[in-house]
């Protein structure tokens, strides 16, 4: 029911294909890969919502600023290899693209 | 400071604890304080015992009665995260365990002993863990002093100065309920140094002890109503929390799986034997009952310096506690031991069996006429 409504809304707006096209186009400004938020909400959230074992909390600008300053490559390295209590790939089975999207989601929510 | 003034008000000196410990009758009115504080050099001189833990439902070998001198009892537990099958349909749980079992092994000491636990979190695990002992005093039950990341171990010592069955569980800040409902709990049993007693002070002894951990599980379903299976522990988190928040478990199981304590896993006993049934539930209330039997002597709140109740049909274990019940079998047969919310027992899984050998007693029960056609 919800799904139908969503599809109907998308068609009505004439934007049914837009998100897929945008994702394929790569890092277009302000484009969000929904897989990032999805991965965050299934796995990363376990620690990053409350700051388990000193994980930088989602939305904590001060905690994230130095990490964001190091850049995406450095954050990806931590996400892939793990660091301290953070397990490799955040203990998920996600691929690099999805991990990157999850980091982008966390960064956007913490700036 | 508060505690000291309370003792004074109650008219008790510093020695009240050790005196109560040696007294045969149950302590009345005084909080448990097994002995005065010991200094590190004094503690260093205490005898050390190393215990090899055994998997539930069994309980490691232990003495029910010991002399007055406290000991340091060493335990080692290894945390194991693993995917477990929790019912006959192949439903899986991304479980977290102490020593690979649900519940974790039962640890037994005597009141006044020191528990010295080494907690190991192997590098193969993904999550940080720790342990909170309800039988311990301070630092969130030890949780604050036992945070271990994968690849680390830690050692905690505490004085087991209160007698009873106490829950222990993992409690990492920010994700406590998930670790508990995923399997990380067990029981610490602190026996009075003189053993168990009835309300009149007469000794109560058991021939064997079994430990049952009841677990309320919250397995997410997909859009087709099928239980979801996850590739990793972390990926099960978000969906699982959604189910937890509804407060309706999908399964309620004894010892990790629907039917774990039936068939080959059934508990065993003989007519004339006294068993101690330890029942822990770290998260949610339950109400144990032995079909065809009773609780001869039950500490449903699990604390042995309180007088036990007798002849109970059903007892009650508060979520976050462990209870102990004694029963001497008088009839042979297959008994069911279950949570007497019968939906939770028979639909969701909270039931096990006790197979008892021995001679039938016609005086206690006899079938006068077998079922047949109605005649009058």
Tab-separated table of N, CA, C and O in Angstrom, chain B residues 50-144:
chain	number	residue	atom	x	y	z
B	50	UNK	N	40.960	-23.040	40.892
B	50	UNK	CA	40.701	-22.777	39.479
B	50	UNK	C	39.566	-23.691	39.044
B	50	UNK	O	39.647	-24.904	39.250
B	51	UNK	N	38.500	-23.114	38.500
B	51	UNK	CA	37.335	-23.916	38.120
B	51	UNK	C	37.245	-24.021	36.602
B	51	UNK	O	37.344	-23.018	35.894
B	52	UNK	N	37.087	-25.264	36.139
B	52	UNK	CA	36.795	-25.462	34.715
B	52	UNK	C	35.283	-25.470	34.546
B	52	UNK	O	34.594	-26.328	35.107
B	53	UNK	N	34.778	-24.526	33.789
B	53	UNK	CA	33.325	-24.400	33.630
B	53	UNK	C	32.789	-25.484	32.709
B	53	UNK	O	33.508	-25.997	31.852
B	54	UNK	N	31.524	-25.830	32.901
B	54	UNK	CA	30.868	-26.810	32.023
B	54	UNK	C	29.647	-26.152	31.374
B	54	UNK	O	29.093	-25.184	31.901
B	55	UNK	N	29.249	-26.682	30.229
B	55	UNK	CA	28.149	-26.080	29.473
B	55	UNK	C	26.802	-26.398	30.111
B	55	UNK	O	26.603	-27.511	30.601
B	56	UNK	N	25.870	-25.451	30.129
B	56	UNK	CA	24.510	-25.706	30.615
B	56	UNK	C	23.859	-26.816	29.776
B	56	UNK	O	24.208	-26.939	28.612
B	57	UNK	N	22.925	-27.582	30.375
B	57	UNK	CA	22.258	-27.356	31.671
B	57	UNK	C	23.072	-27.832	32.865
B	57	UNK	O	22.558	-27.800	33.971
B	58	UNK	N	24.291	-28.311	32.632
B	58	UNK	CA	25.070	-28.838	33.759
B	58	UNK	C	25.759	-27.700	34.507
B	58	UNK	O	25.934	-26.610	33.973
B	59	UNK	N	26.135	-28.016	35.747
B	59	UNK	CA	26.792	-27.035	36.610
B	59	UNK	C	28.084	-27.677	37.097
B	59	UNK	O	28.091	-28.862	37.447
B	60	UNK	N	29.184	-26.914	37.091
B	60	UNK	CA	30.475	-27.496	37.471
B	60	UNK	C	30.438	-28.050	38.894
B	60	UNK	O	29.644	-27.629	39.732
B	61	UNK	N	31.325	-29.026	39.148
B	61	UNK	CA	31.428	-29.666	40.471
B	61	UNK	C	31.702	-28.607	41.538
B	61	UNK	O	32.514	-27.705	41.328
B	62	UNK	N	31.020	-28.730	42.661
B	62	UNK	CA	31.229	-27.755	43.734
B	62	UNK	C	30.800	-28.358	45.065
B	62	UNK	O	30.053	-29.343	45.097
B	63	UNK	N	31.286	-27.764	46.148
B	63	UNK	CA	30.889	-28.197	47.491
B	63	UNK	C	29.731	-27.328	47.964
B	63	UNK	O	29.776	-26.108	47.840
B	64	UNK	N	28.698	-27.989	48.544
B	64	UNK	CA	27.568	-27.208	49.066
B	64	UNK	C	27.899	-26.605	50.426
B	64	UNK	O	27.332	-25.585	50.801
B	65	UNK	N	28.790	-27.268	51.163
B	65	UNK	CA	29.192	-26.760	52.479
B	65	UNK	C	30.712	-26.614	52.485
B	65	UNK	O	31.426	-27.528	52.068
B	66	UNK	N	31.186	-25.457	52.918
B	66	UNK	CA	32.638	-25.232	53.009
B	66	UNK	C	32.960	-24.617	54.368
B	66	UNK	O	32.056	-24.138	55.071
B	67	UNK	N	34.254	-24.611	54.738
B	67	UNK	CA	34.614	-24.007	56.016
B	67	UNK	C	34.611	-22.475	55.906
B	67	UNK	O	34.348	-21.915	54.849
B	68	UNK	N	34.943	-21.822	57.001
B	68	UNK	CA	34.727	-20.372	57.086
B	68	UNK	C	35.733	-19.550	56.279
B	68	UNK	O	35.490	-18.379	56.009
B	69	UNK	N	36.887	-20.148	55.917
B	69	UNK	CA	37.931	-19.344	55.279
B	69	UNK	C	37.609	-19.070	53.815
B	69	UNK	O	37.454	-20.010	53.022
B	70	UNK	N	37.515	-17.785	53.460
B	70	UNK	CA	37.194	-17.475	52.063
B	70	UNK	C	38.303	-17.900	51.112
B	70	UNK	O	39.462	-18.043	51.512
B	71	UNK	N	37.941	-18.115	49.869
B	71	UNK	CA	38.888	-18.512	48.827
B	71	UNK	C	38.756	-17.554	47.647
B	71	UNK	O	37.776	-16.830	47.532
B	72	UNK	N	39.767	-17.595	46.798
B	72	UNK	CA	39.655	-16.895	45.518
B	72	UNK	C	39.352	-17.957	44.470
B	72	UNK	O	40.106	-18.923	44.323
B	73	UNK	N	38.229	-17.803	43.798
B	73	UNK	CA	37.841	-18.806	42.803
B	73	UNK	C	38.024	-18.201	41.413
B	73	UNK	O	37.402	-17.190	41.085
B	74	UNK	N	38.906	-18.833	40.642
B	74	UNK	CA	39.252	-18.307	39.315
B	74	UNK	C	38.398	-18.942	38.226
B	74	UNK	O	38.260	-20.161	38.178
B	75	UNK	N	37.855	-18.084	37.369
B	75	UNK	CA	37.088	-18.539	36.211
B	75	UNK	C	37.638	-17.850	34.958
B	75	UNK	O	38.212	-16.753	35.030
B	76	UNK	N	37.414	-18.473	33.806
B	76	UNK	CA	37.778	-17.866	32.529
B	76	UNK	C	36.604	-18.084	31.578
B	76	UNK	O	36.114	-19.214	31.437
B	77	UNK	N	36.137	-17.014	30.979
B	77	UNK	CA	35.078	-17.143	29.977
B	77	UNK	C	35.528	-16.477	28.681
B	77	UNK	O	36.153	-15.416	28.696
B	78	UNK	N	35.182	-17.126	27.573
B	78	UNK	CA	35.536	-16.617	26.251
B	78	UNK	C	34.243	-16.246	25.522
B	78	UNK	O	33.318	-17.059	25.436
B	79	UNK	N	34.196	-15.030	25.042
B	79	UNK	CA	33.000	-14.568	24.333
B	79	UNK	C	33.025	-15.105	22.911
B	79	UNK	O	34.066	-15.087	22.250
B	80	UNK	N	31.879	-15.600	22.468
B	80	UNK	CA	31.798	-16.126	21.106
B	80	UNK	C	30.542	-15.584	20.416
B	80	UNK	O	29.424	-15.858	20.859
B	81	UNK	N	30.765	-14.825	19.356
B	81	UNK	CA	29.645	-14.374	18.517
B	81	UNK	C	29.460	-15.423	17.432
B	81	UNK	O	30.432	-15.848	16.807
B	82	UNK	N	28.222	-15.857	17.225
B	82	UNK	CA	28.013	-16.871	16.194
B	82	UNK	C	26.548	-16.911	15.781
B	82	UNK	O	25.659	-16.543	16.556
B	83	UNK	N	26.330	-17.384	14.557
B	83	UNK	CA	24.963	-17.558	14.076
B	83	UNK	C	24.453	-18.896	14.588
B	83	UNK	O	25.105	-19.912	14.408
B	84	UNK	N	23.309	-18.880	15.280
B	84	UNK	CA	22.759	-20.114	15.851
B	84	UNK	C	21.379	-20.395	15.280
B	84	UNK	O	20.593	-19.471	15.055
B	85	UNK	N	21.066	-21.669	15.047
B	85	UNK	CA	19.724	-22.076	14.642
B	85	UNK	C	18.892	-22.209	15.906
B	85	UNK	O	19.296	-22.895	16.849
B	86	UNK	N	17.726	-21.519	15.954
B	86	UNK	CA	16.992	-21.458	17.220
B	86	UNK	C	15.637	-22.171	17.197
B	86	UNK	O	14.921	-22.147	18.197
B	87	UNK	N	15.289	-22.780	16.055
B	87	UNK	CA	14.073	-23.599	16.058
B	87	UNK	C	14.178	-24.701	15.007
B	87	UNK	O	15.187	-24.788	14.290
B	88	UNK	N	13.141	-25.543	14.915
B	88	UNK	CA	13.199	-26.694	14.003
B	88	UNK	C	13.001	-26.265	12.547
B	88	UNK	O	13.180	-27.061	11.636
B	89	UNK	N	12.628	-25.005	12.335
B	89	UNK	CA	12.424	-24.539	10.956
B	89	UNK	C	13.686	-23.904	10.392
B	89	UNK	O	13.680	-23.382	9.279
B	90	UNK	N	14.750	-23.899	11.157
B	90	UNK	CA	16.013	-23.365	10.660
B	90	UNK	C	16.162	-21.860	10.834
B	90	UNK	O	17.072	-21.261	10.266
B	91	UNK	N	15.292	-21.253	11.605
B	91	UNK	CA	15.419	-19.819	11.884
B	91	UNK	C	16.749	-19.556	12.603
B	91	UNK	O	17.136	-20.321	13.490
B	92	UNK	N	17.430	-18.486	12.169
B	92	UNK	CA	18.733	-18.224	12.779
B	92	UNK	C	18.721	-16.938	13.605
B	92	UNK	O	17.947	-16.016	13.356
B	93	UNK	N	19.606	-16.948	14.592
B	93	UNK	CA	19.845	-15.776	15.433
B	93	UNK	C	21.318	-15.422	15.306
B	93	UNK	O	22.184	-16.295	15.407
B	94	UNK	N	21.599	-14.151	15.062
B	94	UNK	CA	22.986	-13.684	15.147
B	94	UNK	C	23.258	-13.511	16.637
B	94	UNK	O	22.987	-12.465	17.208
B	95	UNK	N	23.769	-14.578	17.241
B	95	UNK	CA	23.852	-14.645	18.697
B	95	UNK	C	25.191	-14.143	19.223
B	95	UNK	O	26.185	-14.104	18.496
B	96	UNK	N	25.154	-13.746	20.496
B	96	UNK	CA	26.379	-13.403	21.224
B	96	UNK	C	26.347	-14.226	22.504
B	96	UNK	O	25.305	-14.299	23.169
B	97	UNK	N	27.458	-14.869	22.835
B	97	UNK	CA	27.449	-15.798	23.966
B	97	UNK	C	28.688	-15.657	24.840
B	97	UNK	O	29.731	-15.197	24.404
B	98	UNK	N	28.537	-16.083	26.098
B	98	UNK	CA	29.679	-16.358	26.961
B	98	UNK	C	29.984	-17.845	26.814
B	98	UNK	O	29.102	-18.688	27.057
B	99	UNK	N	31.171	-18.196	26.371
B	99	UNK	CA	31.615	-19.593	26.231
B	99	UNK	C	30.834	-20.386	25.184
B	99	UNK	O	30.783	-21.611	25.267
B	100	UNK	N	30.186	-19.734	24.260
B	100	UNK	CA	29.526	-20.436	23.160
B	100	UNK	C	28.166	-21.000	23.471
B	100	UNK	O	27.557	-21.665	22.638
B	101	UNK	N	27.645	-20.766	24.685
B	101	UNK	CA	26.343	-21.340	25.034
B	101	UNK	C	25.374	-20.266	25.506
B	101	UNK	O	25.763	-19.215	25.987
B	102	UNK	N	24.083	-20.561	25.334
B	102	UNK	CA	22.996	-19.747	25.887
B	102	UNK	C	22.224	-20.619	26.868
B	102	UNK	O	21.636	-21.592	26.413
B	103	UNK	N	22.244	-20.312	28.145
B	103	UNK	CA	22.943	-19.199	28.786
B	103	UNK	C	24.445	-19.473	28.857
B	103	UNK	O	24.895	-20.547	28.489
B	104	UNK	N	25.204	-18.503	29.364
B	104	UNK	CA	26.595	-18.756	29.700
B	104	UNK	C	26.646	-19.750	30.850
B	104	UNK	O	25.634	-20.030	31.501
B	105	UNK	N	27.830	-20.310	31.115
B	105	UNK	CA	27.942	-21.302	32.187
B	105	UNK	C	27.608	-20.702	33.544
B	105	UNK	O	27.792	-19.513	33.770
B	106	UNK	N	27.089	-21.574	34.436
B	106	UNK	CA	26.820	-21.150	35.815
B	106	UNK	C	28.115	-21.240	36.628
B	106	UNK	O	28.820	-22.244	36.569
B	107	UNK	N	28.402	-20.160	37.342
B	107	UNK	CA	29.589	-20.074	38.208
B	107	UNK	C	29.125	-20.284	39.636
B	107	UNK	O	28.156	-19.643	40.057
B	108	UNK	N	29.794	-21.174	40.388
B	108	UNK	CA	29.387	-21.423	41.771
B	108	UNK	C	30.544	-21.109	42.721
B	108	UNK	O	31.664	-21.579	42.513
B	109	UNK	N	30.236	-20.298	43.736
B	109	UNK	CA	31.181	-20.027	44.825
B	109	UNK	C	30.380	-20.054	46.124
B	109	UNK	O	29.177	-20.334	46.115
B	110	UNK	N	31.051	-19.789	47.245
B	110	UNK	CA	30.342	-19.696	48.529
B	110	UNK	C	30.473	-18.276	49.070
B	110	UNK	O	31.462	-17.589	48.795
B	111	UNK	N	29.475	-17.857	49.827
B	111	UNK	CA	29.419	-16.471	50.297
B	111	UNK	C	30.694	-16.114	51.058
B	111	UNK	O	31.125	-16.845	51.954
B	112	UNK	N	31.300	-15.003	50.681
B	112	UNK	CA	32.556	-14.577	51.284
B	112	UNK	C	33.752	-14.858	50.392
B	112	UNK	O	34.807	-14.255	50.550
B	113	UNK	N	33.590	-15.790	49.433
B	113	UNK	CA	34.662	-16.055	48.468
B	113	UNK	C	34.814	-14.859	47.531
B	113	UNK	O	33.893	-14.041	47.367
B	114	UNK	N	35.994	-14.797	46.895
B	114	UNK	CA	36.232	-13.806	45.849
B	114	UNK	C	36.127	-14.490	44.490
B	114	UNK	O	36.698	-15.562	44.288
B	115	UNK	N	35.377	-13.880	43.604
B	115	UNK	CA	35.310	-14.361	42.216
B	115	UNK	C	36.388	-13.619	41.441
B	115	UNK	O	36.481	-12.389	41.529
B	116	UNK	N	37.213	-14.351	40.712
B	116	UNK	CA	38.211	-13.700	39.868
B	116	UNK	C	38.010	-14.198	38.438
B	116	UNK	O	38.361	-15.334	38.103
B	117	UNK	N	37.396	-13.349	37.636
B	117	UNK	CA	37.036	-13.750	36.269
B	117	UNK	C	37.972	-13.114	35.252
B	117	UNK	O	38.190	-11.901	35.264
B	118	UNK	N	38.496	-13.947	34.358
B	118	UNK	CA	39.186	-13.433	33.182
B	118	UNK	C	38.227	-13.554	31.997
B	118	UNK	O	37.731	-14.646	31.704
B	119	UNK	N	37.948	-12.412	31.385
B	119	UNK	CA	37.002	-12.365	30.268
B	119	UNK	C	37.791	-12.129	28.981
B	119	UNK	O	38.534	-11.153	28.871
B	120	UNK	N	37.631	-13.050	28.034
B	120	UNK	CA	38.414	-13.016	26.798
B	120	UNK	C	37.493	-12.693	25.622
B	120	UNK	O	36.452	-13.336	25.450
B	121	UNK	N	37.869	-11.687	24.836
B	121	UNK	CA	37.121	-11.345	23.622
B	121	UNK	C	38.041	-11.579	22.415
B	121	UNK	O	38.835	-10.705	22.068
B	122	UNK	N	37.953	-12.764	21.803
B	122	UNK	CA	38.895	-13.107	20.734
B	122	UNK	C	38.793	-12.148	19.545
B	122	UNK	O	37.738	-11.542	19.306
B	123	UNK	N	39.896	-12.054	18.803
B	123	UNK	CA	39.958	-11.138	17.656
B	123	UNK	C	38.965	-11.522	16.562
B	123	UNK	O	38.661	-10.708	15.684
B	124	UNK	N	38.450	-12.755	16.601
B	124	UNK	CA	37.486	-13.197	15.581
B	124	UNK	C	36.106	-12.572	15.794
B	124	UNK	O	35.256	-12.630	14.909
B	125	UNK	N	35.860	-11.996	16.991
B	125	UNK	CA	34.578	-11.334	17.230
B	125	UNK	C	34.585	-9.934	16.614
B	125	UNK	O	35.642	-9.389	16.282
B	126	UNK	N	33.378	-9.343	16.482
B	126	UNK	CA	33.261	-8.010	15.883
B	126	UNK	C	33.012	-6.915	16.919
B	126	UNK	O	33.398	-5.772	16.711
B	127	UNK	N	32.374	-7.286	18.036
B	127	UNK	CA	31.862	-6.260	18.955
B	127	UNK	C	32.680	-6.156	20.245
B	127	UNK	O	33.238	-7.147	20.705
B	128	UNK	N	32.669	-4.962	20.858
B	128	UNK	CA	33.172	-4.858	22.225
B	128	UNK	C	32.161	-5.478	23.199
B	128	UNK	O	30.956	-5.490	22.915
B	129	UNK	N	32.645	-6.016	24.300
B	129	UNK	CA	31.768	-6.635	25.308
B	129	UNK	C	32.289	-6.299	26.701
B	129	UNK	O	33.356	-5.718	26.848
B	130	UNK	N	31.505	-6.715	27.718
B	130	UNK	CA	31.943	-6.624	29.111
B	130	UNK	C	31.033	-7.517	29.933
B	130	UNK	O	30.279	-8.318	29.363
B	131	UNK	N	31.107	-7.413	31.265
B	131	UNK	CA	30.202	-8.236	32.079
B	131	UNK	C	29.774	-7.475	33.330
B	131	UNK	O	30.576	-6.810	33.986
B	132	UNK	N	28.468	-7.557	33.606
B	132	UNK	CA	27.841	-6.956	34.791
B	132	UNK	C	27.327	-8.106	35.650
B	132	UNK	O	26.438	-8.849	35.221
B	133	UNK	N	27.920	-8.272	36.846
B	133	UNK	CA	27.483	-9.308	37.786
B	133	UNK	C	26.499	-8.706	38.778
B	133	UNK	O	26.873	-7.801	39.540
B	134	UNK	N	25.262	-9.202	38.816
B	134	UNK	CA	24.311	-8.733	39.820
B	134	UNK	C	24.754	-9.130	41.233
B	134	UNK	O	24.263	-8.568	42.203
B	135	UNK	N	25.674	-10.090	41.319
B	135	UNK	CA	26.183	-10.516	42.627
B	135	UNK	C	27.341	-9.667	43.136
B	135	UNK	O	27.859	-9.930	44.210
B	136	UNK	N	27.753	-8.655	42.353
B	136	UNK	CA	28.919	-7.842	42.705
B	136	UNK	C	28.491	-6.440	43.121
B	136	UNK	O	27.365	-6.021	42.828
B	137	UNK	N	29.398	-5.719	43.781
B	137	UNK	CA	29.102	-4.377	44.275
B	137	UNK	C	30.064	-3.359	43.652
B	137	UNK	O	31.280	-3.490	43.804
B	138	UNK	N	29.504	-2.374	42.944
B	138	UNK	CA	30.294	-1.270	42.406
B	138	UNK	C	30.494	-1.337	40.903
B	138	UNK	O	30.275	-2.383	40.274
B	139	UNK	N	30.885	-0.192	40.325
B	139	UNK	CA	31.283	-0.072	38.912
B	139	UNK	C	30.310	-0.773	37.952
B	139	UNK	O	30.718	-1.528	37.070
B	140	UNK	N	29.017	-0.510	38.130
B	140	UNK	CA	27.977	-1.089	37.277
B	140	UNK	C	28.100	-2.616	37.208
B	140	UNK	O	27.990	-3.222	36.143
B	141	UNK	N	28.355	-3.212	38.354
B	141	UNK	CA	28.448	-4.678	38.427
B	141	UNK	C	29.738	-5.230	37.844
B	141	UNK	O	29.848	-6.431	37.611
B	142	UNK	N	30.673	-4.341	37.603
B	142	UNK	CA	31.944	-4.757	36.992
B	142	UNK	C	32.032	-4.367	35.528
B	142	UNK	O	33.093	-4.456	34.912
B	143	UNK	N	30.886	-3.932	34.963
B	143	UNK	CA	30.850	-3.617	33.523
B	143	UNK	C	31.858	-2.530	33.156
B	143	UNK	O	32.521	-2.598	32.120
B	144	UNK	N	31.995	-1.536	34.038
B	144	UNK	CA	32.893	-0.411	33.731
B	144	UNK	C	34.360	-0.826	33.731
B	144	UNK	O	35.204	-0.132	33.180
